[in-house]
CSV table of C-alpha atoms in Angstrom, one decimal:
chain,number,residue,atom,x,y,z
A,254,UNK,CA,-9.6,-16.6,11.9
A,255,UNK,CA,-6.6,-14.5,11.3
A,256,UNK,CA,-6.8,-11.3,9.6
A,257,UNK,CA,-4.8,-10.5,7.1
A,258,UNK,CA,-5.1,-6.7,6.1
A,259,UNK,CA,-6.7,-3.7,7.3
A,260,UNK,CA,-8.1,-1.0,4.9
A,261,UNK,CA,-9.7,2.5,5.1
A,262,UNK,CA,-11.6,4.7,3.0
A,263,UNK,CA,-13.6,7.9,4.3
A,264,UNK,CA,-15.0,6.7,7.5
A,265,UNK,CA,-15.3,3.4,6.5
A,266,UNK,CA,-12.8,0.3,7.3
A,267,UNK,CA,-12.3,-2.8,5.8
A,268,UNK,CA,-10.4,-6.2,7.3
A,269,UNK,CA,-9.7,-9.3,4.6
A,270,UNK,CA,-9.2,-12.9,6.6
A,271,UNK,CA,-7.9,-16.3,5.8
A,272,UNK,CA,-12.0,-17.2,6.5
A,273,UNK,CA,-12.3,-15.7,2.7
A,274,UNK,CA,-14.7,-12.9,4.0
A,275,UNK,CA,-14.2,-9.0,3.9
A,276,UNK,CA,-15.4,-7.3,7.2
A,277,UNK,CA,-17.0,-3.9,7.0
A,278,UNK,CA,-17.0,-1.2,9.8
A,279,UNK,CA,-18.3,2.5,9.9
A,280,UNK,CA,-16.2,4.1,12.3
A,281,UNK,CA,-18.1,7.1,12.2
A,282,UNK,CA,-21.2,5.7,14.0
A,283,UNK,CA,-19.3,2.8,15.3
A,284,UNK,CA,-21.1,-0.2,13.5
A,285,UNK,CA,-20.5,-3.2,12.3
A,286,UNK,CA,-21.8,-3.7,9.1
A,287,UNK,CA,-21.2,-7.2,8.5
A,288,UNK,CA,-19.6,-9.5,6.0
A,289,UNK,CA,-19.0,-9.6,2.4
A,290,UNK,CA,-17.9,-13.3,1.3
A,291,UNK,CA,-14.9,-13.5,-0.9
A,292,UNK,CA,-16.1,-14.3,-4.9
A,293,UNK,CA,-13.0,-15.6,-5.4
A,294,UNK,CA,-11.3,-18.7,-3.9
A,295,UNK,CA,-9.3,-18.6,-0.3
A,296,UNK,CA,-8.2,-16.1,1.9
A,297,UNK,CA,-8.4,-12.2,1.4
A,298,UNK,CA,-4.9,-11.0,1.7
A,299,UNK,CA,-5.2,-7.3,0.5
A,300,UNK,CA,-7.7,-4.6,0.3
A,301,UNK,CA,-7.8,-1.0,-1.0
A,302,UNK,CA,-10.2,1.8,-1.5
A,303,UNK,CA,-10.7,4.3,-4.1
A,304,UNK,CA,-11.4,7.7,-3.0
A,305,UNK,CA,-12.4,10.9,-4.9
A,306,UNK,CA,-10.3,14.0,-4.3
A,307,UNK,CA,-12.8,14.8,-2.1
A,308,UNK,CA,-12.3,12.0,0.4
A,309,UNK,CA,-15.5,9.7,-0.7
A,310,UNK,CA,-14.8,6.2,-1.3
A,311,UNK,CA,-16.3,5.0,-4.1
A,312,UNK,CA,-15.1,1.7,-4.9
A,313,UNK,CA,-13.6,-1.0,-2.9
A,314,UNK,CA,-11.3,-3.5,-4.5
A,315,UNK,CA,-9.9,-7.1,-2.7
A,316,UNK,CA,-7.3,-9.6,-3.7
A,317,UNK,CA,-8.0,-13.1,-3.3
A,318,UNK,CA,-5.5,-16.4,-2.8
A,319,UNK,CA,-6.6,-17.7,-5.7
A,320,UNK,CA,-5.4,-14.7,-7.8
A,321,UNK,CA,-8.1,-12.9,-8.4
A,322,UNK,CA,-9.1,-9.1,-7.8
A,323,UNK,CA,-13.1,-8.5,-6.6
A,324,UNK,CA,-14.5,-4.9,-7.3
A,325,UNK,CA,-17.2,-3.6,-4.9
A,326,UNK,CA,-19.0,-0.5,-4.9
A,327,UNK,CA,-18.3,1.1,-1.5
A,328,UNK,CA,-21.0,1.9,0.6
A,329,UNK,CA,-25.1,1.6,0.5
A,330,UNK,CA,-25.6,-2.2,-0.7
A,331,UNK,CA,-21.4,-3.0,-1.3
A,332,UNK,CA,-22.5,-4.6,-4.4
A,333,UNK,CA,-20.2,-6.9,-6.1
A,334,UNK,CA,-19.4,-5.4,-9.5
A,335,UNK,CA,-16.6,-7.3,-11.2
A,336,UNK,CA,-14.2,-10.0,-10.7
A,337,UNK,CA,-10.8,-9.5,-12.2
A,338,UNK,CA,-8.5,-12.4,-13.1
A,339,UNK,CA,-5.0,-12.8,-14.4
A,340,UNK,CA,-2.2,-13.7,-11.4
A,341,UNK,CA,-1.7,-17.6,-10.8
A,342,UNK,CA,-1.0,-17.5,-7.2
A,343,UNK,CA,-2.2,-15.3,-4.4
A,344,UNK,CA,-2.0,-11.6,-4.9
A,345,UNK,CA,0.2,-10.1,-2.2
A,346,UNK,CA,-0.6,-6.5,-2.9
A,347,UNK,CA,-2.5,-3.8,-5.3
A,348,UNK,CA,-2.4,-0.1,-5.6
A,349,UNK,CA,-4.9,2.1,-7.4
A,350,UNK,CA,-4.2,5.1,-9.8
A,351,UNK,CA,-5.2,8.9,-7.9
A,352,UNK,CA,-7.3,8.9,-11.4
A,353,UNK,CA,-9.2,5.8,-10.6
A,354,UNK,CA,-8.4,4.4,-14.0
A,355,UNK,CA,-5.9,2.1,-13.0
A,356,UNK,CA,-4.8,-0.3,-10.8
A,357,UNK,CA,-1.7,-2.4,-10.1
A,358,UNK,CA,-0.8,-5.5,-8.4
A,359,UNK,CA,2.0,-8.4,-7.6
A,360,UNK,CA,1.0,-12.0,-6.6
A,361,UNK,CA,3.2,-14.5,-5.5
A,362,UNK,CA,3.9,-15.7,-8.9
A,363,UNK,CA,6.2,-13.1,-8.8
A,364,UNK,CA,4.6,-11.1,-11.9
A,365,UNK,CA,3.3,-7.1,-12.0
A,366,UNK,CA,-0.2,-7.0,-13.7
A,367,UNK,CA,-1.7,-3.5,-14.5
A,368,UNK,CA,-5.4,-3.6,-14.7
A,369,UNK,CA,-7.8,-1.0,-16.8
A,370,UNK,CA,-10.3,-0.6,-14.6
A,371,UNK,CA,-13.0,0.7,-16.8
A,372,UNK,CA,-12.7,-2.5,-18.8
A,373,UNK,CA,-12.4,-4.6,-15.9
A,374,UNK,CA,-9.1,-6.6,-17.3
A,375,UNK,CA,-5.6,-6.4,-17.5
A,376,UNK,CA,-3.6,-5.0,-20.1
A,377,UNK,CA,0.1,-5.4,-19.3
A,378,UNK,CA,1.8,-7.9,-17.5
A,379,UNK,CA,6.0,-7.9,-16.3
A,380,UNK,CA,7.5,-10.9,-14.8
A,381,UNK,CA,9.7,-9.9,-11.8
A,382,UNK,CA,12.8,-11.0,-11.2
A,383,UNK,CA,12.0,-12.4,-7.5
A,384,UNK,CA,8.5,-12.1,-5.8
A,385,UNK,CA,7.4,-8.6,-4.8
A,386,UNK,CA,6.3,-7.4,-1.3
A,387,UNK,CA,4.6,-4.0,-2.0
A,388,UNK,CA,3.5,-2.0,-4.8
A,389,UNK,CA,2.3,2.0,-4.2
A,390,UNK,CA,1.6,4.9,-6.8
A,391,UNK,CA,3.5,8.0,-6.5
A,392,UNK,CA,1.5,10.5,-5.4
A,393,UNK,CA,1.1,11.7,-8.9
A,394,UNK,CA,0.5,8.5,-10.4
A,395,UNK,CA,3.2,8.9,-13.1
A,396,UNK,CA,5.2,6.6,-11.4
A,397,UNK,CA,5.0,3.9,-8.8
A,398,UNK,CA,7.6,1.8,-6.1
A,399,UNK,CA,8.0,-1.9,-6.2
A,400,UNK,CA,9.3,-3.5,-3.1
A,401,UNK,CA,11.2,-6.7,-3.3
A,402,UNK,CA,12.9,-7.7,-0.1
A,403,UNK,CA,15.6,-5.4,0.9
A,404,UNK,CA,15.3,-3.9,-2.7
A,405,UNK,CA,13.0,-0.8,-3.3
A,406,UNK,CA,12.8,0.7,-7.4
A,407,UNK,CA,10.9,3.5,-8.5
A,408,UNK,CA,9.4,2.6,-12.4
A,409,UNK,CA,7.3,5.1,-14.6
A,410,UNK,CA,4.1,4.3,-15.2
A,411,UNK,CA,4.7,4.4,-19.4
A,412,UNK,CA,7.5,2.8,-21.5
A,413,UNK,CA,6.8,-0.2,-19.8
A,414,UNK,CA,8.0,0.3,-16.5
A,415,UNK,CA,11.3,2.2,-17.2
A,416,UNK,CA,13.4,2.0,-13.9
A,417,UNK,CA,13.9,5.6,-12.5
A,418,UNK,CA,15.7,4.8,-9.2
A,419,UNK,CA,17.0,1.9,-7.0
A,420,UNK,CA,17.2,2.4,-3.3
A,421,UNK,CA,19.2,-0.4,-1.7
A,422,UNK,CA,18.3,-1.4,1.6
A,423,UNK,CA,21.0,-3.7,4.2
A,424,UNK,CA,17.7,-5.0,5.6
A,425,UNK,CA,13.9,-6.2,4.2
A,426,UNK,CA,11.7,-3.5,3.9
A,427,UNK,CA,8.3,-4.4,5.1
A,428,UNK,CA,6.4,-1.1,4.5
A,429,UNK,CA,6.4,2.3,3.1
A,430,UNK,CA,4.6,5.5,2.7
A,431,UNK,CA,4.8,8.5,0.5
A,432,UNK,CA,3.6,12.3,0.8
A,433,UNK,CA,5.9,14.1,-1.2
A,434,UNK,CA,6.6,12.9,-5.1
A,435,UNK,CA,10.4,12.8,-4.6
A,436,UNK,CA,10.4,11.6,-0.4
A,437,UNK,CA,9.6,7.9,0.4
A,438,UNK,CA,9.8,6.6,4.3
A,439,UNK,CA,10.8,3.2,4.4
A,440,UNK,CA,9.9,0.7,7.5
A,441,UNK,CA,12.6,-2.1,8.0
A,442,UNK,CA,12.5,-5.3,9.8
A,443,UNK,CA,15.0,-4.4,12.3
A,444,UNK,CA,13.2,-1.4,13.1
A,445,UNK,CA,14.7,1.6,11.6
A,446,UNK,CA,12.9,4.3,9.5
A,447,UNK,CA,14.7,5.9,6.3
A,448,UNK,CA,14.0,8.7,4.5
A,449,UNK,CA,14.8,8.8,1.0
A,450,UNK,CA,15.2,11.3,-1.9
A,451,UNK,CA,14.2,9.4,-4.9
A,452,UNK,CA,15.7,12.0,-7.4
A,453,UNK,CA,19.5,10.9,-6.2
A,454,UNK,CA,18.7,7.5,-4.8
A,455,UNK,CA,19.8,8.6,-1.2
A,456,UNK,CA,18.7,8.3,2.5
A,457,UNK,CA,17.8,11.7,3.7
A,458,UNK,CA,17.5,10.9,7.4
A,459,UNK,CA,17.6,7.8,9.2
A,460,UNK,CA,15.7,6.6,12.8
A,461,UNK,CA,18.2,3.9,13.8
A,462,UNK,CA,16.1,1.4,16.1
A,463,UNK,CA,13.0,3.3,16.1
A,464,UNK,CA,11.5,0.0,17.3
A,465,UNK,CA,12.9,-3.3,19.0
A,466,UNK,CA,11.2,-5.0,16.5
A,467,UNK,CA,9.9,-5.4,13.0
A,468,UNK,CA,8.0,-2.5,11.6
A,469,UNK,CA,5.0,-3.7,9.9
A,470,UNK,CA,3.3,-0.4,9.1
A,471,UNK,CA,3.5,3.1,9.0
A,472,UNK,CA,0.8,5.8,8.0
A,473,UNK,CA,0.8,9.7,7.8
A,474,UNK,CA,-1.5,10.8,10.5
A,475,UNK,CA,-1.4,14.6,10.0
A,476,UNK,CA,-0.2,15.8,6.3
A,477,UNK,CA,2.9,18.4,6.3
A,478,UNK,CA,3.1,21.8,4.2
A,479,UNK,CA,6.4,20.1,3.5
A,480,UNK,CA,7.5,16.7,2.0
A,481,UNK,CA,7.3,14.9,5.2
A,482,UNK,CA,4.0,14.0,7.1
A,483,UNK,CA,4.0,16.4,10.2
A,484,UNK,CA,2.8,13.3,12.4
A,485,UNK,CA,3.7,9.7,11.4
A,486,UNK,CA,2.5,6.3,13.0
A,487,UNK,CA,4.3,3.4,12.9
A,488,UNK,CA,3.4,-0.1,14.3
A,489,UNK,CA,5.8,-2.9,15.1
A,490,UNK,CA,5.8,-6.6,15.5
A,491,UNK,CA,6.0,-6.1,19.5
A,492,UNK,CA,2.3,-4.7,19.2
A,493,UNK,CA,3.9,-1.0,20.1
A,494,UNK,CA,2.4,1.7,18.0
A,495,UNK,CA,4.7,5.1,17.9
A,496,UNK,CA,3.7,8.7,16.9
A,497,UNK,CA,6.5,10.5,15.0
A,498,UNK,CA,7.0,14.2,15.1
A,499,UNK,CA,8.6,14.5,11.9
A,500,UNK,CA,9.0,18.5,12.3
A,501,UNK,CA,11.9,17.1,14.7
A,502,UNK,CA,14.3,15.8,12.1
A,503,UNK,CA,17.4,17.6,11.8
A,504,UNK,CA,20.5,16.7,10.2
A,505,UNK,CA,21.2,12.9,8.6
A,506,UNK,CA,21.0,10.6,11.1
A,507,UNK,CA,19.1,12.5,14.1
A,508,UNK,CA,15.8,11.3,14.9
A,509,UNK,CA,12.1,12.3,14.8
A,510,UNK,CA,10.7,12.6,18.3
A,511,UNK,CA,8.7,9.9,19.2
């Protein structure tokens, strides 16, 4: 069956599939750890690990096609700890606050939910103008990024998600990543990469046609000392993965070196 998502925490890796299962892997020792059955109903479209500042994964969260979110102990017996319910349709994406106390999720019911992880329940819900594709806390946890088609917005965690910035794109945004609080990287369906300064809502650099097809994922490989990662990996729909040296970025419109 099709793999719906992939996530890593420490040396653990987990994949969610259309077969209602979460498969687990130990990448340090090259072992298949088996699988967990989704305690909700249906496919597993998203997974996230909570990792401590020291790099130790303590919990795993898996979203379900029935709108529920499962909380698991990471490692050991991989005990299922809690099933949180609230969404009325499949969970699209979820993100964990750096403190490990809060989570945000978006789903096909066009809602955003905030979760109190100490109590294991939703404490805030907002109806969105359109269905969201992704949600992610910023590195500080003071705000979060929401992606809806070609529009990316930045919201405050407090004040019922007050709008802080809008980053309009010409094409649909399929992935994003952020190392610095003020700089956001987005990958587009036309194969381009944009580097945004969220303080001014302006693109600082554009890597036009970085890929020939849609950019489906991007991930910092080596953290940089500045606002950008030193090395950035991107993967496209045609199966090609590229590694970018972001230190080579020059003026507006100049590309990094793949």
